[in-house]
């Protein structure tokens, strides 16, 4: 049995999984770490996400009725900004890319050791719970409350978009290369081919465009992306 990790962040977890055995084992390990866990087989998942606003959602892709992708998409549109960890037996890169484009924060392939999943949850919560306030010109990022504003007007971002913007801000004016993005945001090594970073940048620029600060995210050819100083 996995023992509690001292200093590991804890939170409320919604575990959406129709494999009851996997769900119960994972929930037991999460609760051992101090998390509060609610299990759902997918039938009430969207309502539970929007009504209870859990600190993190573990979301199986293959569910009865609406897929995990559909649930995540509707949850993001409904205003949920917490981390979403996708859990799936699907193997294609297209599915992984879709998961991140729809607002997912992590993508874990089955079969998975539940202990590894618990560690991925801790990493997701840690990113959410440990960030200082950062201000540069009209753009302000409150890491503790997970808020972004431009000229004091709130800018709604998903968890992944927030984490990426904060990483760019902390690294500015130097660029964030692909290896750093995958290590810091995804918690994995860059394989040299995945284009998820580019997709996330496009999404972040589109979200910031109405406030006119999307142009501050610049492409550094052959390296990655950087947050330019205000003009």
PDB file of C-alpha atoms in Angstrom:
ATOM      1  CA  UNK A   1       0.000   0.000   0.000  1.00  0.00           C
ATOM      2  CA  UNK A   2       1.258   3.465  -0.921  1.00  0.00           C
ATOM      3  CA  UNK A   3       2.115   5.577   2.119  1.00  0.00           C
ATOM      4  CA  UNK A   4       1.244   9.280   2.382  1.00  0.00           C
ATOM      5  CA  UNK A   5       3.878  11.650   0.980  1.00  0.00           C
ATOM      6  CA  UNK A   6       4.773  14.437   3.418  1.00  0.00           C
ATOM      7  CA  UNK A   7       4.075  17.877   1.974  1.00  0.00           C
ATOM      8  CA  UNK A   8       2.032  16.527  -0.924  1.00  0.00           C
ATOM      9  CA  UNK A   9      -0.904  18.825  -1.848  1.00  0.00           C
ATOM     10  CA  UNK A  10      -4.396  17.574  -1.052  1.00  0.00           C
ATOM     11  CA  UNK A  11      -7.764  18.475  -2.511  1.00  0.00           C
ATOM     12  CA  UNK A  12     -11.207  17.354  -3.604  1.00  0.00           C
ATOM     13  CA  UNK A  13     -11.102  14.891  -6.496  1.00  0.00           C
ATOM     14  CA  UNK A  14     -13.908  13.824  -8.825  1.00  0.00           C
ATOM     15  CA  UNK A  15     -12.985  10.422 -10.279  1.00  0.00           C
ATOM     16  CA  UNK A  16     -15.067   9.669 -13.383  1.00  0.00           C
ATOM     17  CA  UNK A  17     -14.461   6.023 -14.295  1.00  0.00           C
ATOM     18  CA  UNK A  18     -16.908   3.245 -15.224  1.00  0.00           C
ATOM     19  CA  UNK A  19     -14.434   0.468 -14.345  1.00  0.00           C
ATOM     20  CA  UNK A  20     -15.543   0.064 -10.735  1.00  0.00           C
ATOM     21  CA  UNK A  21     -12.531  -1.967  -9.612  1.00  0.00           C
ATOM     22  CA  UNK A  22     -10.040   0.570 -10.982  1.00  0.00           C
ATOM     23  CA  UNK A  23     -12.082   3.453  -9.587  1.00  0.00           C
ATOM     24  CA  UNK A  24     -12.269   2.008  -6.078  1.00  0.00           C
ATOM     25  CA  UNK A  25      -8.571   1.104  -5.937  1.00  0.00           C
ATOM     26  CA  UNK A  26      -7.547   4.539  -7.207  1.00  0.00           C
ATOM     27  CA  UNK A  27      -9.928   6.263  -4.777  1.00  0.00           C
ATOM     28  CA  UNK A  28      -8.502   4.264  -1.875  1.00  0.00           C
ATOM     29  CA  UNK A  29      -4.963   5.367  -2.735  1.00  0.00           C
ATOM     30  CA  UNK A  30      -6.039   8.986  -3.196  1.00  0.00           C
ATOM     31  CA  UNK A  31      -7.838   9.014   0.142  1.00  0.00           C
ATOM     32  CA  UNK A  32      -4.734   7.608   1.799  1.00  0.00           C
ATOM     33  CA  UNK A  33      -2.935  10.745   0.594  1.00  0.00           C
ATOM     34  CA  UNK A  34      -5.588  12.899   2.284  1.00  0.00           C
ATOM     35  CA  UNK A  35      -7.749  13.700  -0.744  1.00  0.00           C
ATOM     36  CA  UNK A  36     -11.536  13.743  -0.641  1.00  0.00           C
ATOM     37  CA  UNK A  37     -12.778  11.556  -3.505  1.00  0.00           C
ATOM     38  CA  UNK A  38     -16.163  11.264  -5.208  1.00  0.00           C
ATOM     39  CA  UNK A  39     -16.606   8.458  -7.764  1.00  0.00           C
ATOM     40  CA  UNK A  40     -18.991   8.711 -10.711  1.00  0.00           C
ATOM     41  CA  UNK A  41     -19.460   6.393 -13.698  1.00  0.00           C
ATOM     42  CA  UNK A  42     -20.009   9.299 -16.079  1.00  0.00           C
ATOM     43  CA  UNK A  43     -23.769   9.643 -15.881  1.00  0.00           C
ATOM     44  CA  UNK A  44     -23.714  12.685 -13.554  1.00  0.00           C
ATOM     45  CA  UNK A  45     -20.150  13.815 -14.168  1.00  0.00           C
ATOM     46  CA  UNK A  46     -20.879  17.120 -15.883  1.00  0.00           C
ATOM     47  CA  UNK A  47     -23.399  18.189 -13.249  1.00  0.00           C
ATOM     48  CA  UNK A  48     -21.011  17.196 -10.453  1.00  0.00           C
ATOM     49  CA  UNK A  49     -18.140  19.164 -11.973  1.00  0.00           C
ATOM     50  CA  UNK A  50     -20.158  22.347 -12.380  1.00  0.00           C
ATOM     51  CA  UNK A  51     -22.021  22.060  -9.073  1.00  0.00           C
ATOM     52  CA  UNK A  52     -19.184  21.009  -6.759  1.00  0.00           C
ATOM     53  CA  UNK A  53     -16.159  22.573  -8.535  1.00  0.00           C
ATOM     54  CA  UNK A  54     -13.652  19.883  -7.447  1.00  0.00           C
ATOM     55  CA  UNK A  55      -9.991  20.799  -7.162  1.00  0.00           C
ATOM     56  CA  UNK A  56      -9.162  18.203  -9.841  1.00  0.00           C
ATOM     57  CA  UNK A  57     -11.047  15.830 -12.151  1.00  0.00           C
ATOM     58  CA  UNK A  58      -9.822  12.420 -13.311  1.00  0.00           C
ATOM     59  CA  UNK A  59     -11.862  11.731 -16.429  1.00  0.00           C
ATOM     60  CA  UNK A  60     -12.046   8.467 -18.355  1.00  0.00           C
ATOM     61  CA  UNK A  61     -12.536   9.009 -22.084  1.00  0.00           C
ATOM     62  CA  UNK A  62     -14.636   5.911 -22.812  1.00  0.00           C
ATOM     63  CA  UNK A  63     -17.840   6.352 -20.817  1.00  0.00           C
ATOM     64  CA  UNK A  64     -21.480   5.355 -21.262  1.00  0.00           C
ATOM     65  CA  UNK A  65     -23.346   8.192 -22.932  1.00  0.00           C
ATOM     66  CA  UNK A  66     -21.214  11.304 -23.334  1.00  0.00           C
ATOM     67  CA  UNK A  67     -17.469  10.721 -23.774  1.00  0.00           C
ATOM     68  CA  UNK A  68     -14.889  12.206 -21.461  1.00  0.00           C
ATOM     69  CA  UNK A  69     -13.922  14.610 -24.249  1.00  0.00           C
ATOM     70  CA  UNK A  70     -17.501  15.859 -24.442  1.00  0.00           C
ATOM     71  CA  UNK A  71     -17.770  16.223 -20.677  1.00  0.00           C
ATOM     72  CA  UNK A  72     -14.524  18.210 -20.494  1.00  0.00           C
ATOM     73  CA  UNK A  73     -15.554  20.478 -23.351  1.00  0.00           C
ATOM     74  CA  UNK A  74     -18.909  21.283 -21.747  1.00  0.00           C
ATOM     75  CA  UNK A  75     -17.327  21.722 -18.311  1.00  0.00           C
ATOM     76  CA  UNK A  76     -14.824  24.257 -19.664  1.00  0.00           C
ATOM     77  CA  UNK A  77     -17.604  26.124 -21.454  1.00  0.00           C
ATOM     78  CA  UNK A  78     -19.543  26.072 -18.200  1.00  0.00           C
ATOM     79  CA  UNK A  79     -16.697  27.831 -16.374  1.00  0.00           C
ATOM     80  CA  UNK A  80     -14.754  25.002 -14.714  1.00  0.00           C
ATOM     81  CA  UNK A  81     -11.061  25.922 -14.550  1.00  0.00           C
ATOM     82  CA  UNK A  82      -9.568  23.143 -12.401  1.00  0.00           C
ATOM     83  CA  UNK A  83      -7.115  20.535 -13.715  1.00  0.00           C
ATOM     84  CA  UNK A  84      -8.517  17.663 -15.802  1.00  0.00           C
ATOM     85  CA  UNK A  85      -6.513  14.432 -16.063  1.00  0.00           C
ATOM     86  CA  UNK A  86      -7.706  12.230 -18.923  1.00  0.00           C
ATOM     87  CA  UNK A  87      -7.528   8.464 -18.462  1.00  0.00           C
ATOM     88  CA  UNK A  88      -7.897   6.291 -21.565  1.00  0.00           C
ATOM     89  CA  UNK A  89      -7.020   3.063 -23.338  1.00  0.00           C
ATOM     90  CA  UNK A  90      -6.765   4.941 -26.634  1.00  0.00           C
ATOM     91  CA  UNK A  91      -3.303   4.953 -28.160  1.00  0.00           C
ATOM     92  CA  UNK A  92      -3.321   7.515 -30.964  1.00  0.00           C
ATOM     93  CA  UNK A  93      -1.552  10.858 -30.852  1.00  0.00           C
ATOM     94  CA  UNK A  94      -4.712  12.391 -32.330  1.00  0.00           C
ATOM     95  CA  UNK A  95      -6.624  11.506 -29.170  1.00  0.00           C
ATOM     96  CA  UNK A  96      -3.919  13.003 -26.976  1.00  0.00           C
ATOM     97  CA  UNK A  97      -3.853  16.189 -29.037  1.00  0.00           C
ATOM     98  CA  UNK A  98      -7.654  16.426 -28.855  1.00  0.00           C
ATOM     99  CA  UNK A  99      -7.528  15.991 -25.082  1.00  0.00           C
ATOM    100  CA  UNK A 100      -5.290  19.026 -24.667  1.00  0.00           C
ATOM    101  CA  UNK A 101      -7.159  21.103 -27.242  1.00  0.00           C
ATOM    102  CA  UNK A 102     -10.401  20.533 -25.305  1.00  0.00           C
ATOM    103  CA  UNK A 103      -8.827  21.819 -22.097  1.00  0.00           C
ATOM    104  CA  UNK A 104      -7.241  18.738 -20.539  1.00  0.00           C
ATOM    105  CA  UNK A 105      -4.119  19.097 -18.408  1.00  0.00           C
ATOM    106  CA  UNK A 106      -2.737  15.561 -18.474  1.00  0.00           C
ATOM    107  CA  UNK A 107      -3.260  12.408 -20.538  1.00  0.00           C
ATOM    108  CA  UNK A 108      -2.641   9.023 -18.923  1.00  0.00           C
ATOM    109  CA  UNK A 109      -2.875   5.814 -20.937  1.00  0.00           C
ATOM    110  CA  UNK A 110      -4.325   2.565 -19.578  1.00  0.00           C
ATOM    111  CA  UNK A 111      -3.315   0.175 -18.263  1.00  0.00           C
ATOM    112  CA  UNK A 112      -1.926   2.412 -15.536  1.00  0.00           C
ATOM    113  CA  UNK A 113      -0.549   1.647 -12.116  1.00  0.00           C
ATOM    114  CA  UNK A 114      -2.928   3.523  -9.770  1.00  0.00           C
ATOM    115  CA  UNK A 115       0.106   4.653  -7.750  1.00  0.00           C
ATOM    116  CA  UNK A 116       1.411   6.491 -10.822  1.00  0.00           C
ATOM    117  CA  UNK A 117      -1.978   8.107 -11.310  1.00  0.00           C
ATOM    118  CA  UNK A 118      -1.892   9.317  -7.697  1.00  0.00           C
ATOM    119  CA  UNK A 119       1.481  10.971  -8.344  1.00  0.00           C
ATOM    120  CA  UNK A 120       0.156  12.648 -11.493  1.00  0.00           C
ATOM    121  CA  UNK A 121      -2.732  14.012  -9.439  1.00  0.00           C
ATOM    122  CA  UNK A 122      -0.294  15.417  -6.873  1.00  0.00           C
ATOM    123  CA  UNK A 123       1.696  17.090  -9.652  1.00  0.00           C
ATOM    124  CA  UNK A 124      -1.462  18.662 -11.067  1.00  0.00           C
ATOM    125  CA  UNK A 125      -2.545  20.015  -7.694  1.00  0.00           C
ATOM    126  CA  UNK A 126       0.952  21.261  -6.923  1.00  0.00           C
ATOM    127  CA  UNK A 127       0.981  23.378 -10.092  1.00  0.00           C
ATOM    128  CA  UNK A 128      -2.359  24.879  -9.100  1.00  0.00           C
ATOM    129  CA  UNK A 129      -1.543  25.611  -5.465  1.00  0.00           C
ATOM    130  CA  UNK A 130       1.949  27.125  -5.653  1.00  0.00           C
ATOM    131  CA  UNK A 131       2.224  30.331  -7.678  1.00  0.00           C
ATOM    132  CA  UNK A 132       3.045  33.924  -6.606  1.00  0.00           C
ATOM    133  CA  UNK A 133       1.520  37.134  -7.967  1.00  0.00           C
ATOM    134  CA  UNK A 134       3.182  38.534 -11.097  1.00  0.00           C
ATOM    135  CA  UNK A 135       2.515  41.900 -12.749  1.00  0.00           C
ATOM    136  CA  UNK A 136       4.000  43.392 -15.908  1.00  0.00           C
ATOM    137  CA  UNK A 137       2.363  46.469 -17.346  1.00  0.00           C
ATOM    138  CA  UNK A 138      -1.362  45.896 -17.890  1.00  0.00           C
ATOM    139  CA  UNK A 139      -1.104  42.126 -17.385  1.00  0.00           C
ATOM    140  CA  UNK A 140      -1.429  40.702 -13.864  1.00  0.00           C
ATOM    141  CA  UNK A 141      -1.288  37.050 -12.742  1.00  0.00           C
ATOM    142  CA  UNK A 142      -2.392  36.061  -9.242  1.00  0.00           C
ATOM    143  CA  UNK A 143      -0.930  32.603  -8.697  1.00  0.00           C
ATOM    144  CA  UNK A 144      -2.540  31.977  -5.333  1.00  0.00           C
ATOM    145  CA  UNK A 145      -6.074  32.626  -6.568  1.00  0.00           C
ATOM    146  CA  UNK A 146      -5.415  31.437 -10.142  1.00  0.00           C
ATOM    147  CA  UNK A 147      -6.619  34.723 -11.651  1.00  0.00           C
ATOM    148  CA  UNK A 148      -5.439  36.684 -14.681  1.00  0.00           C
ATOM    149  CA  UNK A 149      -6.472  40.248 -15.412  1.00  0.00           C
ATOM    150  CA  UNK A 150      -5.713  42.904 -18.006  1.00  0.00           C
ATOM    151  CA  UNK A 151      -6.254  46.500 -16.901  1.00  0.00           C
ATOM    152  CA  UNK A 152      -7.982  44.999 -13.829  1.00  0.00           C
ATOM    153  CA  UNK A 153     -10.524  43.180 -16.032  1.00  0.00           C
ATOM    154  CA  UNK A 154     -10.641  39.392 -15.355  1.00  0.00           C
ATOM    155  CA  UNK A 155      -9.525  37.088 -18.176  1.00  0.00           C
ATOM    156  CA  UNK A 156     -11.025  33.559 -17.948  1.00  0.00           C
ATOM    157  CA  UNK A 157      -8.421  30.865 -18.635  1.00  0.00           C
ATOM    158  CA  UNK A 158      -8.401  27.096 -18.303  1.00  0.00           C
ATOM    159  CA  UNK A 159      -5.933  25.531 -15.891  1.00  0.00           C
ATOM    160  CA  UNK A 160      -3.592  24.597 -18.727  1.00  0.00           C
ATOM    161  CA  UNK A 161      -3.722  28.067 -20.247  1.00  0.00           C
ATOM    162  CA  UNK A 162      -3.063  29.664 -16.867  1.00  0.00           C
ATOM    163  CA  UNK A 163      -0.079  27.394 -16.167  1.00  0.00           C
ATOM    164  CA  UNK A 164       1.414  28.118 -19.583  1.00  0.00           C
ATOM    165  CA  UNK A 165       0.996  31.887 -19.246  1.00  0.00           C
ATOM    166  CA  UNK A 166       2.531  31.816 -15.767  1.00  0.00           C
ATOM    167  CA  UNK A 167       5.496  29.794 -17.058  1.00  0.00           C
ATOM    168  CA  UNK A 168       6.030  32.299 -19.880  1.00  0.00           C
ATOM    169  CA  UNK A 169       5.801  35.173 -17.384  1.00  0.00           C
ATOM    170  CA  UNK A 170       8.272  33.628 -14.958  1.00  0.00           C
ATOM    171  CA  UNK A 171      10.742  32.939 -17.760  1.00  0.00           C
ATOM    172  CA  UNK A 172      10.357  36.294 -19.575  1.00  0.00           C
ATOM    173  CA  UNK A 173      12.031  37.755 -21.463  1.00  0.00           C
ATOM    174  CA  UNK A 174      13.796  34.470 -22.211  1.00  0.00           C
ATOM    175  CA  UNK A 175      11.873  31.933 -24.338  1.00  0.00           C
ATOM    176  CA  UNK A 176      10.370  28.694 -23.055  1.00  0.00           C
ATOM    177  CA  UNK A 177      11.659  25.906 -25.270  1.00  0.00           C
ATOM    178  CA  UNK A 178       9.804  22.674 -25.994  1.00  0.00           C
ATOM    179  CA  UNK A 179      11.774  20.598 -23.517  1.00  0.00           C
ATOM    180  CA  UNK A 180      10.986  23.069 -20.722  1.00  0.00           C
ATOM    181  CA  UNK A 181       7.283  23.159 -21.617  1.00  0.00           C
ATOM    182  CA  UNK A 182       6.905  19.386 -21.502  1.00  0.00           C
ATOM    183  CA  UNK A 183       8.955  19.046 -18.327  1.00  0.00           C
ATOM    184  CA  UNK A 184       7.309  21.898 -16.401  1.00  0.00           C
ATOM    185  CA  UNK A 185       3.711  21.723 -17.654  1.00  0.00           C
ATOM    186  CA  UNK A 186       3.241  18.132 -18.752  1.00  0.00           C
ATOM    187  CA  UNK A 187       5.712  16.442 -16.416  1.00  0.00           C
ATOM    188  CA  UNK A 188       7.155  14.331 -19.249  1.00  0.00           C
ATOM    189  CA  UNK A 189      10.158  14.382 -21.571  1.00  0.00           C
ATOM    190  CA  UNK A 190       9.732  15.936 -25.019  1.00  0.00           C
ATOM    191  CA  UNK A 191       9.769  13.234 -27.714  1.00  0.00           C
ATOM    192  CA  UNK A 192      10.914  15.573 -30.471  1.00  0.00           C
ATOM    193  CA  UNK A 193       7.681  15.305 -32.461  1.00  0.00           C
ATOM    194  CA  UNK A 194       4.629  16.242 -30.383  1.00  0.00           C
ATOM    195  CA  UNK A 195       2.991  19.554 -31.371  1.00  0.00           C
ATOM    196  CA  UNK A 196       0.893  20.032 -28.257  1.00  0.00           C
ATOM    197  CA  UNK A 197       2.940  23.080 -27.206  1.00  0.00           C
ATOM    198  CA  UNK A 198       2.080  24.883 -30.441  1.00  0.00           C
ATOM    199  CA  UNK A 199      -1.616  24.064 -30.011  1.00  0.00           C
ATOM    200  CA  UNK A 200      -1.624  25.382 -26.456  1.00  0.00           C
ATOM    201  CA  UNK A 201       0.049  28.626 -27.578  1.00  0.00           C
ATOM    202  CA  UNK A 202      -2.578  29.119 -30.311  1.00  0.00           C
ATOM    203  CA  UNK A 203      -5.359  28.587 -27.763  1.00  0.00           C
ATOM    204  CA  UNK A 204      -3.769  30.995 -25.278  1.00  0.00           C
ATOM    205  CA  UNK A 205      -3.296  33.698 -27.905  1.00  0.00           C
ATOM    206  CA  UNK A 206      -6.924  33.322 -29.001  1.00  0.00           C
ATOM    207  CA  UNK A 207      -8.140  33.620 -25.418  1.00  0.00           C
ATOM    208  CA  UNK A 208      -6.025  36.758 -24.797  1.00  0.00           C
ATOM    209  CA  UNK A 209      -6.892  38.415 -28.119  1.00  0.00           C
ATOM    210  CA  UNK A 210     -10.017  40.299 -26.924  1.00  0.00           C
ATOM    211  CA  UNK A 211      -7.824  42.113 -24.391  1.00  0.00           C
ATOM    212  CA  UNK A 212      -5.158  42.955 -26.968  1.00  0.00           C
ATOM    213  CA  UNK A 213      -2.275  41.220 -25.201  1.00  0.00           C
ATOM    214  CA  UNK A 214      -2.062  38.141 -27.442  1.00  0.00           C
ATOM    215  CA  UNK A 215       0.706  39.782 -29.482  1.00  0.00           C
ATOM    216  CA  UNK A 216       2.970  39.747 -26.427  1.00  0.00           C
ATOM    217  CA  UNK A 217       3.394  35.991 -26.905  1.00  0.00           C
ATOM    218  CA  UNK A 218       6.063  35.880 -29.597  1.00  0.00           C
ATOM    219  CA  UNK A 219       7.576  33.014 -31.552  1.00  0.00           C
ATOM    220  CA  UNK A 220      11.319  32.516 -31.126  1.00  0.00           C
ATOM    221  CA  UNK A 221      12.183  30.550 -34.231  1.00  0.00           C
ATOM    222  CA  UNK A 222      13.978  27.290 -33.569  1.00  0.00           C
ATOM    223  CA  UNK A 223      13.489  27.626 -29.809  1.00  0.00           C
ATOM    224  CA  UNK A 224       9.911  28.095 -28.631  1.00  0.00           C
ATOM    225  CA  UNK A 225       7.838  31.022 -27.366  1.00  0.00           C
ATOM    226  CA  UNK A 226       8.405  34.020 -25.113  1.00  0.00           C
ATOM    227  CA  UNK A 227       6.379  36.708 -23.366  1.00  0.00           C
ATOM    228  CA  UNK A 228       7.583  40.049 -24.700  1.00  0.00           C
ATOM    229  CA  UNK A 229       7.730  43.202 -22.531  1.00  0.00           C
ATOM    230  CA  UNK A 230       4.775  45.619 -22.736  1.00  0.00           C
ATOM    231  CA  UNK A 231       5.086  48.322 -25.366  1.00  0.00           C
TER     232      UNK A 231
END
